[in-house]
Short mmCIF file of N, CA and C in Angstrom, two decimals:
data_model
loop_
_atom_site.label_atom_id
_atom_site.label_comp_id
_atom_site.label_asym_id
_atom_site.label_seq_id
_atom_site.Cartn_x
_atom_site.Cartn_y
_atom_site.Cartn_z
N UNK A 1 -45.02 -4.12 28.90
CA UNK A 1 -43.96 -4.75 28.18
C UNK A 1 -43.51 -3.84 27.04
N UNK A 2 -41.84 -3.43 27.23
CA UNK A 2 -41.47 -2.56 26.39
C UNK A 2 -42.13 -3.57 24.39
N UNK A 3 -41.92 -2.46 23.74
CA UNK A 3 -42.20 -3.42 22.27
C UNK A 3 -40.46 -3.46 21.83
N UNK A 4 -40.39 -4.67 21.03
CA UNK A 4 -39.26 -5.19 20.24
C UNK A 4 -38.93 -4.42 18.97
N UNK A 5 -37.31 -4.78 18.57
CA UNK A 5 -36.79 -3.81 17.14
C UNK A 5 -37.49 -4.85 16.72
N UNK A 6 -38.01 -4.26 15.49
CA UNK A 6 -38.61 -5.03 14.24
C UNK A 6 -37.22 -5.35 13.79
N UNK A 7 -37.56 -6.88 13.39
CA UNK A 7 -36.01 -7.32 12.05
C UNK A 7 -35.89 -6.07 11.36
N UNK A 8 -37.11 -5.58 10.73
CA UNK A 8 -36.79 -5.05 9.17
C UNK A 8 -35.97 -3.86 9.57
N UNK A 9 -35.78 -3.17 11.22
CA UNK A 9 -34.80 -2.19 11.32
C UNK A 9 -34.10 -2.16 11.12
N UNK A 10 -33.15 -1.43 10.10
CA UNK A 10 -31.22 -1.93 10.27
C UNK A 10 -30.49 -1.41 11.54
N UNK A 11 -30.98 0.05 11.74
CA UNK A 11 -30.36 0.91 12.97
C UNK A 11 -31.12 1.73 13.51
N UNK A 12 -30.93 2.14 14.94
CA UNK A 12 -31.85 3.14 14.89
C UNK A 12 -30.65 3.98 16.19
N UNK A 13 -31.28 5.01 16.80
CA UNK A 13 -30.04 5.80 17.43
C UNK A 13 -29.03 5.09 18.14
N UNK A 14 -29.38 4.06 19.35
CA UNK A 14 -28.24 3.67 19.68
C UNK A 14 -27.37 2.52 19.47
N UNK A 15 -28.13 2.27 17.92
CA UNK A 15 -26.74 1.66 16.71
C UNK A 15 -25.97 2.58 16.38
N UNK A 16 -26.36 3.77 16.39
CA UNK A 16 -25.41 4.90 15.51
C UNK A 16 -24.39 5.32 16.30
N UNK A 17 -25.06 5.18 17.55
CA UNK A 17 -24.21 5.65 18.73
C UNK A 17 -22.99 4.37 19.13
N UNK A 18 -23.42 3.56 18.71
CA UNK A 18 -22.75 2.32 19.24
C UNK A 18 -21.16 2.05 17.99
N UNK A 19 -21.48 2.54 16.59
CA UNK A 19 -20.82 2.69 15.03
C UNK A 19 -19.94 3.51 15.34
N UNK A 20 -20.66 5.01 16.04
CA UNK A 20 -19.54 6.07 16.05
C UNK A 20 -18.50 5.74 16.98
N UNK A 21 -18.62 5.38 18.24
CA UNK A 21 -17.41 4.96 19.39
C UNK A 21 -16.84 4.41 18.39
N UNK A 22 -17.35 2.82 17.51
CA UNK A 22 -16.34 1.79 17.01
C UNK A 22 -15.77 2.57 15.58
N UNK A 23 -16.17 2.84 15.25
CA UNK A 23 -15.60 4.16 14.49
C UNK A 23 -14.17 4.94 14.95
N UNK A 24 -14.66 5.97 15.90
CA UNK A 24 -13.69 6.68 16.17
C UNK A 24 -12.34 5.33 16.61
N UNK A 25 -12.71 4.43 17.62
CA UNK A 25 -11.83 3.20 17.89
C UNK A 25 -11.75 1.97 17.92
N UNK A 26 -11.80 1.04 16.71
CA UNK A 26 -13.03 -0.29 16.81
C UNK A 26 -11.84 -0.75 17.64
N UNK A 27 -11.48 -0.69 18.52
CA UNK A 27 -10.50 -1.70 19.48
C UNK A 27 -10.96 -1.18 20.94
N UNK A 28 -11.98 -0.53 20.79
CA UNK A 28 -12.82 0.16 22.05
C UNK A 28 -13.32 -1.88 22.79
N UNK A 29 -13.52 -1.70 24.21
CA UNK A 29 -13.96 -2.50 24.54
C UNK A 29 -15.28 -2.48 24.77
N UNK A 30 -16.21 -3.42 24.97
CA UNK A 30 -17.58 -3.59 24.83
C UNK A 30 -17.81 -2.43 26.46
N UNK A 31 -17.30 -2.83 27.11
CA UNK A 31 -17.07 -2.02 28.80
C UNK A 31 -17.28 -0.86 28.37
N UNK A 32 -16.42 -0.08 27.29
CA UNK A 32 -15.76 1.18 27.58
C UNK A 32 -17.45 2.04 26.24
N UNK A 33 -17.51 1.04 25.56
CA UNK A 33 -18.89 1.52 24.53
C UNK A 33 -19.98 1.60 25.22
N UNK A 34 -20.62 0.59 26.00
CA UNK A 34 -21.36 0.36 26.75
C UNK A 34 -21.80 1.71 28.20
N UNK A 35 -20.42 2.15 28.74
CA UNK A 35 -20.62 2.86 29.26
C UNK A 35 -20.37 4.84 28.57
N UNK A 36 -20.23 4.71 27.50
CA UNK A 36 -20.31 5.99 26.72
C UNK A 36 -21.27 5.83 26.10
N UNK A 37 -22.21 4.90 25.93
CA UNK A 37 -23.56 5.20 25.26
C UNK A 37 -24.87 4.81 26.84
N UNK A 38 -24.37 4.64 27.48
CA UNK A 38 -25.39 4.55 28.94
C UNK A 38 -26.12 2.76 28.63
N UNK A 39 -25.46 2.06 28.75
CA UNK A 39 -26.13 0.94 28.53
C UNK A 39 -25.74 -0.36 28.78
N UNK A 40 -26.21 -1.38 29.26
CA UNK A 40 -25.65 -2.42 29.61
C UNK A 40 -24.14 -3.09 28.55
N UNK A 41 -23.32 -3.85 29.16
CA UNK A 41 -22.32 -4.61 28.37
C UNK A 41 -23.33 -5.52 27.65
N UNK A 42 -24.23 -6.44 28.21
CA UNK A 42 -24.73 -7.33 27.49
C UNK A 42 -25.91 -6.69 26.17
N UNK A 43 -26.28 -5.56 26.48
CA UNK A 43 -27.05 -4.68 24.86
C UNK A 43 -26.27 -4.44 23.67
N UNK A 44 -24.93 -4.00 24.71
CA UNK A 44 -24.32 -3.38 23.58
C UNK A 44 -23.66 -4.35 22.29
N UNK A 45 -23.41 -5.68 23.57
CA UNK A 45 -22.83 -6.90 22.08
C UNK A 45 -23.67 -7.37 21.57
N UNK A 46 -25.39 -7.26 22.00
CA UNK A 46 -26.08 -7.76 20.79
C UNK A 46 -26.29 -7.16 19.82
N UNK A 47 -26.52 -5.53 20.62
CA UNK A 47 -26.59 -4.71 19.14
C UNK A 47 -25.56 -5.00 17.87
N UNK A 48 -24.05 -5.22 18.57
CA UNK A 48 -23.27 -5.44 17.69
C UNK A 48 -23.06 -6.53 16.87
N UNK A 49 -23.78 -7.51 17.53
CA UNK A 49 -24.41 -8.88 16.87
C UNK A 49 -24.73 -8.85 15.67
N UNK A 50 -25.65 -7.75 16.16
CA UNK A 50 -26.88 -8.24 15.35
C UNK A 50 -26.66 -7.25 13.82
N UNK A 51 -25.46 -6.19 14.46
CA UNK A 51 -24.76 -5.79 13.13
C UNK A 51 -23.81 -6.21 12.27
N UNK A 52 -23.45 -7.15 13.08
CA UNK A 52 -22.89 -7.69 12.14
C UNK A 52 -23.32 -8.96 11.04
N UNK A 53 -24.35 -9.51 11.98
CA UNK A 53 -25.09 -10.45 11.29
C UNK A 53 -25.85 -9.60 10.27
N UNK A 54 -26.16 -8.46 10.05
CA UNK A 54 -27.01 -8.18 9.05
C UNK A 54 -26.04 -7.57 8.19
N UNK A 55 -24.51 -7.26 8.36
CA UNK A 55 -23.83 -6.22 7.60
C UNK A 55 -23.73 -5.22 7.72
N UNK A 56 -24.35 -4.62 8.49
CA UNK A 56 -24.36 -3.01 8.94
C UNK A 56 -22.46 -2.72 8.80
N UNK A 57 -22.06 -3.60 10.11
CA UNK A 57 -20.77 -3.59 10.13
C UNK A 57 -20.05 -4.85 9.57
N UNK A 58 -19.30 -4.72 8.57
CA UNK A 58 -18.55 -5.62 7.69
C UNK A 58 -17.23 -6.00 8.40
N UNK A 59 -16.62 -5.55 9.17
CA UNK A 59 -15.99 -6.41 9.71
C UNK A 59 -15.31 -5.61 10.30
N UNK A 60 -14.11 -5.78 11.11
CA UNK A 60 -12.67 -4.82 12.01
C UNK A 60 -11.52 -4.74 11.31
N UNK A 61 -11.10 -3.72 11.13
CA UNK A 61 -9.38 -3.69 10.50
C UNK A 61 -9.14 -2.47 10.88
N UNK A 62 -7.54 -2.72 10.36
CA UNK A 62 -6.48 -1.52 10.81
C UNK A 62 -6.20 -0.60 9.54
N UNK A 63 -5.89 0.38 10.05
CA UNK A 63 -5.67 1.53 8.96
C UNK A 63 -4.47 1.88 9.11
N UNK A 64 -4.09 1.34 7.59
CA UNK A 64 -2.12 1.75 7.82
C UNK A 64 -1.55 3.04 6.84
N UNK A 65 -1.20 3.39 7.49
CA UNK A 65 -0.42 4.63 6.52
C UNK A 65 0.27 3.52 5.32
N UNK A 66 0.14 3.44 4.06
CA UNK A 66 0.89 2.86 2.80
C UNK A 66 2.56 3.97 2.67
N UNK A 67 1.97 4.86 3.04
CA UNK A 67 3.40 6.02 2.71
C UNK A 67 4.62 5.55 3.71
N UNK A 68 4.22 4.79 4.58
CA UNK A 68 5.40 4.33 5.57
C UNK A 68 5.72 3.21 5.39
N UNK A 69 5.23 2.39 4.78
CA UNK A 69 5.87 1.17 3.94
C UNK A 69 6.18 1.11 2.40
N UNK A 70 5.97 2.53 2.53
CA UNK A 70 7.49 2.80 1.07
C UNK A 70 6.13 2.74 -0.16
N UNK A 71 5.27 2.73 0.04
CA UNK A 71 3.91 2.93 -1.68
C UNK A 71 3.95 4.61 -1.69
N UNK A 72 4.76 5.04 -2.29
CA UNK A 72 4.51 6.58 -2.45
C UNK A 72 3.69 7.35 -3.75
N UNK A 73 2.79 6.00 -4.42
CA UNK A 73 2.68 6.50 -5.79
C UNK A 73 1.42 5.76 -5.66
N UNK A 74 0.23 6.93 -5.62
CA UNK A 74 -1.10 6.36 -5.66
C UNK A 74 -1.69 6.64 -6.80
N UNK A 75 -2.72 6.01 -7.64
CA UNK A 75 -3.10 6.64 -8.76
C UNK A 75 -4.87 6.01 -8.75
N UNK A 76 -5.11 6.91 -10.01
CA UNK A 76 -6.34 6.71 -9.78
C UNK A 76 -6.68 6.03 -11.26
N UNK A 77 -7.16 5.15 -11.76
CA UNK A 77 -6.94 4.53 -13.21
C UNK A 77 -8.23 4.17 -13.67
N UNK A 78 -8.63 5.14 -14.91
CA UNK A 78 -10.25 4.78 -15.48
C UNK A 78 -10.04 3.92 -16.33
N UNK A 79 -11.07 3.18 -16.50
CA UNK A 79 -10.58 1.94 -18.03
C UNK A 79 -12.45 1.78 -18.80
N UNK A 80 -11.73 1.81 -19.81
CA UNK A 80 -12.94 1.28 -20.92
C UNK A 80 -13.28 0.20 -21.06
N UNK A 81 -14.44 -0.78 -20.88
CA UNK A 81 -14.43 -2.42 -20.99
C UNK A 81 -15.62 -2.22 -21.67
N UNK A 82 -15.58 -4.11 -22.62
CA UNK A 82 -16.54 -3.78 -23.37
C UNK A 82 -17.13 -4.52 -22.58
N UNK A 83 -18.73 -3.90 -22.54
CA UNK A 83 -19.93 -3.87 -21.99
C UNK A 83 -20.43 -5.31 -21.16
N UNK A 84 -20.09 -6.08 -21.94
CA UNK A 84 -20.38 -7.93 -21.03
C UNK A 84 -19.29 -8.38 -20.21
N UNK A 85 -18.36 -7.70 -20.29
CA UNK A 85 -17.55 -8.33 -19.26
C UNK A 85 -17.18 -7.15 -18.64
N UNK A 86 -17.51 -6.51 -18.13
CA UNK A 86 -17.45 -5.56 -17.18
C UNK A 86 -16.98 -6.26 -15.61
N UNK A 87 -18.08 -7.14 -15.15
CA UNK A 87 -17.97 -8.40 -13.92
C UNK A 87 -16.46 -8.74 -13.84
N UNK A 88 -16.46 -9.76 -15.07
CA UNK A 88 -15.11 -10.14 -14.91
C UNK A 88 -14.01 -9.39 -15.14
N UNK A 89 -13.61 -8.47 -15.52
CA UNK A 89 -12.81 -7.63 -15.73
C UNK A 89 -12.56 -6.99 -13.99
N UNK A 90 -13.76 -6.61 -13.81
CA UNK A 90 -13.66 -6.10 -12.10
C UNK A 90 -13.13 -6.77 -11.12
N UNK A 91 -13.42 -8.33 -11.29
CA UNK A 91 -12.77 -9.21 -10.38
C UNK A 91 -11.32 -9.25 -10.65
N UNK A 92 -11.45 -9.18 -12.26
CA UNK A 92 -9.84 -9.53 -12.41
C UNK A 92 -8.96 -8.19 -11.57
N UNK A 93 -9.14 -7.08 -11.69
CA UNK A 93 -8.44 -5.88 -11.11
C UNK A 93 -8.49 -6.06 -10.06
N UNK A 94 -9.38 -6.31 -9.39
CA UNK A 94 -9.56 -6.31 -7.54
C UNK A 94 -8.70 -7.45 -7.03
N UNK A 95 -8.34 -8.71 -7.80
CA UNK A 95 -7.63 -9.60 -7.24
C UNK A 95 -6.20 -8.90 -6.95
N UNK A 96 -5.40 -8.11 -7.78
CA UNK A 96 -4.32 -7.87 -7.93
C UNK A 96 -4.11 -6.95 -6.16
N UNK A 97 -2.47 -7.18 -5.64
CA UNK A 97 -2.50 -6.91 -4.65
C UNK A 97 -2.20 -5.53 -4.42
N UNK A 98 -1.89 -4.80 -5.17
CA UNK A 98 -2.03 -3.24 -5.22
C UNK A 98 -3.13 -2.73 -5.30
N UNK A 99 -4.40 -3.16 -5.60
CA UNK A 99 -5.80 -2.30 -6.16
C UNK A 99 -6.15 -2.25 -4.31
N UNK A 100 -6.41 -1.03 -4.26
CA UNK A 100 -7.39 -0.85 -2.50
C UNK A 100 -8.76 -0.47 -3.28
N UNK A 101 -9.32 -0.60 -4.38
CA UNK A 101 -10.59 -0.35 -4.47
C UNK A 101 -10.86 -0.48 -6.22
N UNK A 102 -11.92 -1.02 -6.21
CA UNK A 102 -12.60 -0.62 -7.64
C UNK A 102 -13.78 -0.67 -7.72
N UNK A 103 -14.32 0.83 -8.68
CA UNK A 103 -15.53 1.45 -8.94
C UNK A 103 -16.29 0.79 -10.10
N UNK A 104 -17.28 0.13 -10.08
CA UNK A 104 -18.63 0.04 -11.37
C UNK A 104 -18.89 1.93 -11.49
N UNK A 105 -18.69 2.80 -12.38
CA UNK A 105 -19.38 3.80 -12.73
C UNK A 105 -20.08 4.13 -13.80
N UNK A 106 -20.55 5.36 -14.08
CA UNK A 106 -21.17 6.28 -15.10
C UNK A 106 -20.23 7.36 -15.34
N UNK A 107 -20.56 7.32 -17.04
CA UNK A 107 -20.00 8.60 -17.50
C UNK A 107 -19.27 7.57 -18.68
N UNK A 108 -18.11 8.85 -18.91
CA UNK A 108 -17.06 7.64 -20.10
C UNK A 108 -16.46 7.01 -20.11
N UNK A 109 -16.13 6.64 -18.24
CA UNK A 109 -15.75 5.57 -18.17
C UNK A 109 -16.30 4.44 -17.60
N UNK A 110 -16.07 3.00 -17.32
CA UNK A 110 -16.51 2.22 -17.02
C UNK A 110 -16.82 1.11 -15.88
N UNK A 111 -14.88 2.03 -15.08
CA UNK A 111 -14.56 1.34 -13.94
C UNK A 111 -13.43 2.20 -13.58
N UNK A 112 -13.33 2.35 -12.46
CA UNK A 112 -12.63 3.50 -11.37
C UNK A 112 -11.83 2.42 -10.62
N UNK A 113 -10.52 2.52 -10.80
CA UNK A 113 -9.39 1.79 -9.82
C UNK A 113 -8.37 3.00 -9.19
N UNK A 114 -8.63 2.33 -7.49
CA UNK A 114 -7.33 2.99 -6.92
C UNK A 114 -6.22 2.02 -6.23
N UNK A 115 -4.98 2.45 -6.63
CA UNK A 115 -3.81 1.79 -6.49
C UNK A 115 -3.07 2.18 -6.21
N UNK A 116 -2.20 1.59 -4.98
CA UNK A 116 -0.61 2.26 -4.52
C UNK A 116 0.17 1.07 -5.41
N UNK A 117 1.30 2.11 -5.16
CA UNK A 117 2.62 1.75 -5.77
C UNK A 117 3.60 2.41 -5.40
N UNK A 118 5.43 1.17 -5.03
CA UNK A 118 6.06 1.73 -4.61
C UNK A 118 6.98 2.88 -5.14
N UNK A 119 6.79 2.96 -6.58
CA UNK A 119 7.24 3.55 -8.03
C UNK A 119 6.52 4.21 -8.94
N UNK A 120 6.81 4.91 -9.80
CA UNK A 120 6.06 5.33 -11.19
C UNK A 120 6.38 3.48 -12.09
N UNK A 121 7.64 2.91 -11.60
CA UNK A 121 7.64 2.07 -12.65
C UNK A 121 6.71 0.95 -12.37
N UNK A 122 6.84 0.84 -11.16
CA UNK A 122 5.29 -0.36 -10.71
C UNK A 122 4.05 0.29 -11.19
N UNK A 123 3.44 1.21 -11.32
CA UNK A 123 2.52 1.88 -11.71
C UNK A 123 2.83 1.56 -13.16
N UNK A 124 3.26 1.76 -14.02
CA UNK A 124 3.59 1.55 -15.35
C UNK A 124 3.96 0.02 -15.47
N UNK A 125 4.10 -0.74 -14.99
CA UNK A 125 3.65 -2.09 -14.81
C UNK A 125 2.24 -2.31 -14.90
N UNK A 126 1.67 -2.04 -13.75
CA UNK A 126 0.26 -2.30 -13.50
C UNK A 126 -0.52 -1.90 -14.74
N UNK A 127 -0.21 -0.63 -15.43
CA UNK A 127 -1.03 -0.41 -16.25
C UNK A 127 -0.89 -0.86 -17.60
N UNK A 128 0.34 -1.71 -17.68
CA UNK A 128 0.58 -2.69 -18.94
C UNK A 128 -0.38 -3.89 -18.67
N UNK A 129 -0.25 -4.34 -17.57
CA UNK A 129 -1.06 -5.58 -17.07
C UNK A 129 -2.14 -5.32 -17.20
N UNK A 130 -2.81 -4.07 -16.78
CA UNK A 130 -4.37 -3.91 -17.66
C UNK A 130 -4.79 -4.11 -18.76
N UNK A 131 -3.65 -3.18 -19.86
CA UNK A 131 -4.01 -3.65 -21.05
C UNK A 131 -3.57 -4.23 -21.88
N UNK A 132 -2.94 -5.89 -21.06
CA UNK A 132 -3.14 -6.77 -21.56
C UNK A 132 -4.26 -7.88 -21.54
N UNK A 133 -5.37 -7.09 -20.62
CA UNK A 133 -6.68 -7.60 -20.54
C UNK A 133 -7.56 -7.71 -21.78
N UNK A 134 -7.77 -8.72 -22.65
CA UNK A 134 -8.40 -8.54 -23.94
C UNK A 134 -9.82 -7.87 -23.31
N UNK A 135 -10.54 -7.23 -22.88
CA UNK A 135 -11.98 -6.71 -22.44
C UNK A 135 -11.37 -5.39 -22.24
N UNK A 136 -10.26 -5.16 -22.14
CA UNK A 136 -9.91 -3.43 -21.43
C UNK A 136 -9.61 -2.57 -22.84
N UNK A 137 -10.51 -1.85 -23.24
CA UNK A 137 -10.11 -1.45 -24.43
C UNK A 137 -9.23 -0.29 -24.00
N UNK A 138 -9.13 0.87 -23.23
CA UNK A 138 -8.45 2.30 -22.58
C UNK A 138 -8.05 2.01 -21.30
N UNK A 139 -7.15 3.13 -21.39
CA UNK A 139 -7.41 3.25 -19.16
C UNK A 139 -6.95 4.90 -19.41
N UNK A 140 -7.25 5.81 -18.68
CA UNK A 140 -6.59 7.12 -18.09
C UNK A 140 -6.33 6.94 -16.57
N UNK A 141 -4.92 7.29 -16.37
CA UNK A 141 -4.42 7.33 -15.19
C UNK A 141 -4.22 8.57 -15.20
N UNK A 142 -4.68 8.89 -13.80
CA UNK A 142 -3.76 10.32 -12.61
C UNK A 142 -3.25 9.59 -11.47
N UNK A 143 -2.35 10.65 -11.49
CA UNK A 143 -1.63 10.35 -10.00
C UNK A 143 -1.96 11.31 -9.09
N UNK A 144 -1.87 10.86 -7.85
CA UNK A 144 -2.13 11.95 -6.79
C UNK A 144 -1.40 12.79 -6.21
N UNK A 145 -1.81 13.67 -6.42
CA UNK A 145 -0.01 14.59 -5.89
C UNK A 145 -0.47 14.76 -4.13
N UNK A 146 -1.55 14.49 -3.40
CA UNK A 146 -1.66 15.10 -2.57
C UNK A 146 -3.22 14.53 -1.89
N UNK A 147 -3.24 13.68 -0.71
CA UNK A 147 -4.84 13.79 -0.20
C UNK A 147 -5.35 14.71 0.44
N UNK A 148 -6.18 15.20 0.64
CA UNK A 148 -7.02 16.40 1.23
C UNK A 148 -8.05 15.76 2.23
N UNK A 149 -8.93 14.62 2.11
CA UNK A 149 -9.19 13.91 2.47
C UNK A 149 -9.63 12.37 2.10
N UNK A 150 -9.56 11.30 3.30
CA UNK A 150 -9.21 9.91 2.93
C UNK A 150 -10.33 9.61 4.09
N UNK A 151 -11.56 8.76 3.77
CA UNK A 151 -12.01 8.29 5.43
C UNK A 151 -13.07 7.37 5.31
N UNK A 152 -13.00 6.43 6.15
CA UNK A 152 -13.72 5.21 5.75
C UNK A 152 -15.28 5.27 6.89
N UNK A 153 -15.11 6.66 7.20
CA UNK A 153 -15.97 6.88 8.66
C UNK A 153 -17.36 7.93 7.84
N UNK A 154 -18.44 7.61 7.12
CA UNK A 154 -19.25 8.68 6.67
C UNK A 154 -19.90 9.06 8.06
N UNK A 155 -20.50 10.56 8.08
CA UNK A 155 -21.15 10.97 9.05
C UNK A 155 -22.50 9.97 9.50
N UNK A 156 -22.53 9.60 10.55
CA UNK A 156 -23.68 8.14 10.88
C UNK A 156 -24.49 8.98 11.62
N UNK A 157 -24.18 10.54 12.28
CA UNK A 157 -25.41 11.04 12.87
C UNK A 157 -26.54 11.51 11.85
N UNK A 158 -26.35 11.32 10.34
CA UNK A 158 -27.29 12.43 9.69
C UNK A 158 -28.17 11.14 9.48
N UNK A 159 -27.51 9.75 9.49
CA UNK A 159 -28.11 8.60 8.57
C UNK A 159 -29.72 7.90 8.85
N UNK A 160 -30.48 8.54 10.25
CA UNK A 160 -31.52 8.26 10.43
C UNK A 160 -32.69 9.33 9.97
N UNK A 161 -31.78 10.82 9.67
CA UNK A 161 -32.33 12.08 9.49
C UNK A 161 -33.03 11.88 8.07
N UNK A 162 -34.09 12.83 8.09
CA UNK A 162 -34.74 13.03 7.01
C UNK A 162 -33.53 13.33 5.67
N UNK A 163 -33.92 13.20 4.61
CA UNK A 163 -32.96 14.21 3.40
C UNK A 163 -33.30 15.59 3.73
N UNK A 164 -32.14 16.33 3.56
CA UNK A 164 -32.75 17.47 3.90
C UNK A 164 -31.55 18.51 2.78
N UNK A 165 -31.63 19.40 2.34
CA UNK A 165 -30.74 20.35 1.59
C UNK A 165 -29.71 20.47 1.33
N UNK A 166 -28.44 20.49 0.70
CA UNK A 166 -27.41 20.53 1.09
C UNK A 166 -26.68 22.25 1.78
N UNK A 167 -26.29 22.17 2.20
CA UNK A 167 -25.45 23.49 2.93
C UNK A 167 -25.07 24.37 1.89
N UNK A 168 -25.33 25.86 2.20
CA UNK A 168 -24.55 26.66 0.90
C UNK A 168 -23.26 26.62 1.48
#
């Protein structure tokens, strides 16, 4: 009798293998994964089950170009908060429907927001609306002149690998 994944596994190779197909195409069919990783249809949706039940994989969506629905003005906006409301301050930014992300960090600042906009003047909106946040004491904004790279895909073959050096 083969032995069972322990719960406490999150992944092991042919989760990774199963991430990267849905990766490269999460609109891949269970058929078409199943037979690029050598394995039954019925393994492959539990594996995916069972990733999703634990979070591994958070959910399916589409990736839209913003530049083709007219947001040509992305920025990147640090802000100063004082120290106890950090939480709420974060929620408050993330609700707004321009923010695609915000950072808890280190350093001098406190919180990392990125935001499209269809304007410099929506952008200069947004960043009045920050600080009219009584908790937001600063913000420094850049804008992006340019991505180099954008990707919601980290490398999943290294993720079972030891740590190992970084590359010169």
């Amino acid at each position: 009798m083969r032995a069972s994944r322990k719960d406490s596994d999150v992944v092991d190779g042919l989760d990774l293998k199963v991430l990267e197909i849905l990766q490269r195409n999460g609109r891949a069919s269970l058929r078409e994964v199943s037979e690029k990783v050598g394995r039954p249809v019925s393994t492959v949706h539990e594996r995916i089950r069972k990733m999703l039940q634990k979070g591994v994989i958070k959910g399916f969506t589409t990736l839209v170009d913003y530049e083709k629905l007219g947001y040509q003005v992305k920025a990147l906006i640090l802000a100063n908060v004082e120290g106890k409301h950090i939480i709420d301050v974060e929620k408050h930014v993330a609700s707004h429907p321009n923010v695609l992300a915000v950072y808890d960090i280190t350093g001098e600042f406190d919180v990392a927001i990125i935001a499209i906009f269809k304007s410099i003047s929506e952008l200069d909106q947004f960043v009045k609306w920050l600080l009219q946040h009584p908790h937001i004491k600063q913000t420094r904004t850049s804008i992006v002149f340019r991505t180099v790279k954008e990707t919601l895909q980290p490398p999943l073959h290294t993720a079972l690998a030891e740590s190992k050096p970084p590359l010169n």
